[in-house]
């Protein structure tokens, strides 16, 4: 399944499927991007980051893709598991300006067993 | 690995009362950030400190103040509490303020105003 980020705040997938969560950012000067996972009752947890001199970065079961031309960021989760159910936030930072990350609207990922 | 510690985890206050939230950053992290998160909302930045000095200010109400102490822990002081202050308050820390370092968040303080 695929989320269109701001326009679809909930993404439901079956266990084992791949998930894609999208995020559109607004500041063309942003040069550092972070994905966070927030489980109910907990603080945002760092998943993966990417700098603007890269267009792809892989972690364990996660891949972040960055398209600076259209100011779009995506998080791909392979073989989604029930434990991946959470709200996912993207955040952007302009490290040459204010270094405070700006959070995008979260996407709720629901994984059905 | 040590994480960001926040206390208390839950706090119930009445309108017009005061509250103090505490944050203990990850060891050797010199930057602390405070965020407010309403239900179903993304975290909103309030204020940050680097090396015990205020480094940036967001949407923090004048009724709130914060500081970072010599041991790098931080406290958020909230006065004249209003119903709208009910929210999750997160603290995050990072190593350095201007670089590309991710923030690490605590599990928050849930503040409820009656």
PDB file of C-alpha atoms in Angstrom, chain A residues 32 34 36 38 41-44 46 49 51 89 93 95 98-101 103-106, chain B residues 9 33 35 37 41-43 45 48 55-56 90 97-103 105-107:
ATOM      1  CA  UNK A  32      18.683  17.140   6.419  1.00  0.00           C
ATOM      2  CA  UNK A  34      14.682  12.472   9.538  1.00  0.00           C
ATOM      3  CA  UNK A  36      10.577   9.180  13.353  1.00  0.00           C
ATOM      4  CA  UNK A  38       5.959   7.206  17.452  1.00  0.00           C
ATOM      5  CA  UNK A  41       2.258   6.739  24.772  1.00  0.00           C
ATOM      6  CA  UNK A  42       5.886   7.105  23.731  1.00  0.00           C
ATOM      7  CA  UNK A  43       8.106   9.769  22.310  1.00  0.00           C
ATOM      8  CA  UNK A  44       9.178   9.868  18.678  1.00  0.00           C
ATOM      9  CA  UNK A  46      14.605   8.031  15.423  1.00  0.00           C
ATOM     10  CA  UNK A  49      18.013  10.108   8.372  1.00  0.00           C
ATOM     11  CA  UNK A  51      21.242  14.354   3.943  1.00  0.00           C
ATOM     12  CA  UNK A  89       6.643  11.572  11.109  1.00  0.00           C
ATOM     13  CA  UNK A  93      15.964  20.775   8.883  1.00  0.00           C
ATOM     14  CA  UNK A  95      21.126  23.229   8.890  1.00  0.00           C
ATOM     15  CA  UNK A  98      17.377  27.363  12.037  1.00  0.00           C
ATOM     16  CA  UNK A  99      18.494  23.916  12.992  1.00  0.00           C
ATOM     17  CA  UNK A 100      15.161  23.150  14.610  1.00  0.00           C
ATOM     18  CA  UNK A 101      13.491  20.338  12.684  1.00  0.00           C
ATOM     19  CA  UNK A 103       7.750  18.010  11.726  1.00  0.00           C
ATOM     20  CA  UNK A 104       5.378  17.066   8.968  1.00  0.00           C
ATOM     21  CA  UNK A 105       1.935  15.685   9.569  1.00  0.00           C
ATOM     22  CA  UNK A 106       2.133  12.125  10.805  1.00  0.00           C
TER      23      UNK A 106
ATOM     24  CA  UNK B   9       5.351  10.820  33.365  1.00  0.00           C
ATOM     25  CA  UNK B  33      14.622  20.778  23.030  1.00  0.00           C
ATOM     26  CA  UNK B  35       8.019  20.115  22.304  1.00  0.00           C
ATOM     27  CA  UNK B  37       2.070  17.585  21.223  1.00  0.00           C
ATOM     28  CA  UNK B  41      -1.001  16.548  16.232  1.00  0.00           C
ATOM     29  CA  UNK B  42       2.635  16.660  15.267  1.00  0.00           C
ATOM     30  CA  UNK B  43       5.122  17.860  17.899  1.00  0.00           C
ATOM     31  CA  UNK B  45       8.658  23.128  19.016  1.00  0.00           C
ATOM     32  CA  UNK B  48      15.785  24.815  22.983  1.00  0.00           C
ATOM     33  CA  UNK B  55      19.394  28.821  21.502  1.00  0.00           C
ATOM     34  CA  UNK B  56      16.037  28.993  19.756  1.00  0.00           C
ATOM     35  CA  UNK B  90       8.423  15.946  25.058  1.00  0.00           C
ATOM     36  CA  UNK B  97      22.989  22.229  18.022  1.00  0.00           C
ATOM     37  CA  UNK B  98      23.894  23.257  14.522  1.00  0.00           C
ATOM     38  CA  UNK B  99      24.997  20.002  12.965  1.00  0.00           C
ATOM     39  CA  UNK B 100      23.030  17.295  11.302  1.00  0.00           C
ATOM     40  CA  UNK B 101      22.475  15.158  14.341  1.00  0.00           C
ATOM     41  CA  UNK B 102      19.175  13.470  15.094  1.00  0.00           C
ATOM     42  CA  UNK B 103      17.256  14.335  18.189  1.00  0.00           C
ATOM     43  CA  UNK B 105      13.205  11.990  22.468  1.00  0.00           C
ATOM     44  CA  UNK B 106      12.052  11.036  25.922  1.00  0.00           C
ATOM     45  CA  UNK B 107       8.696   9.362  26.474  1.00  0.00           C
TER      46      UNK B 107
END
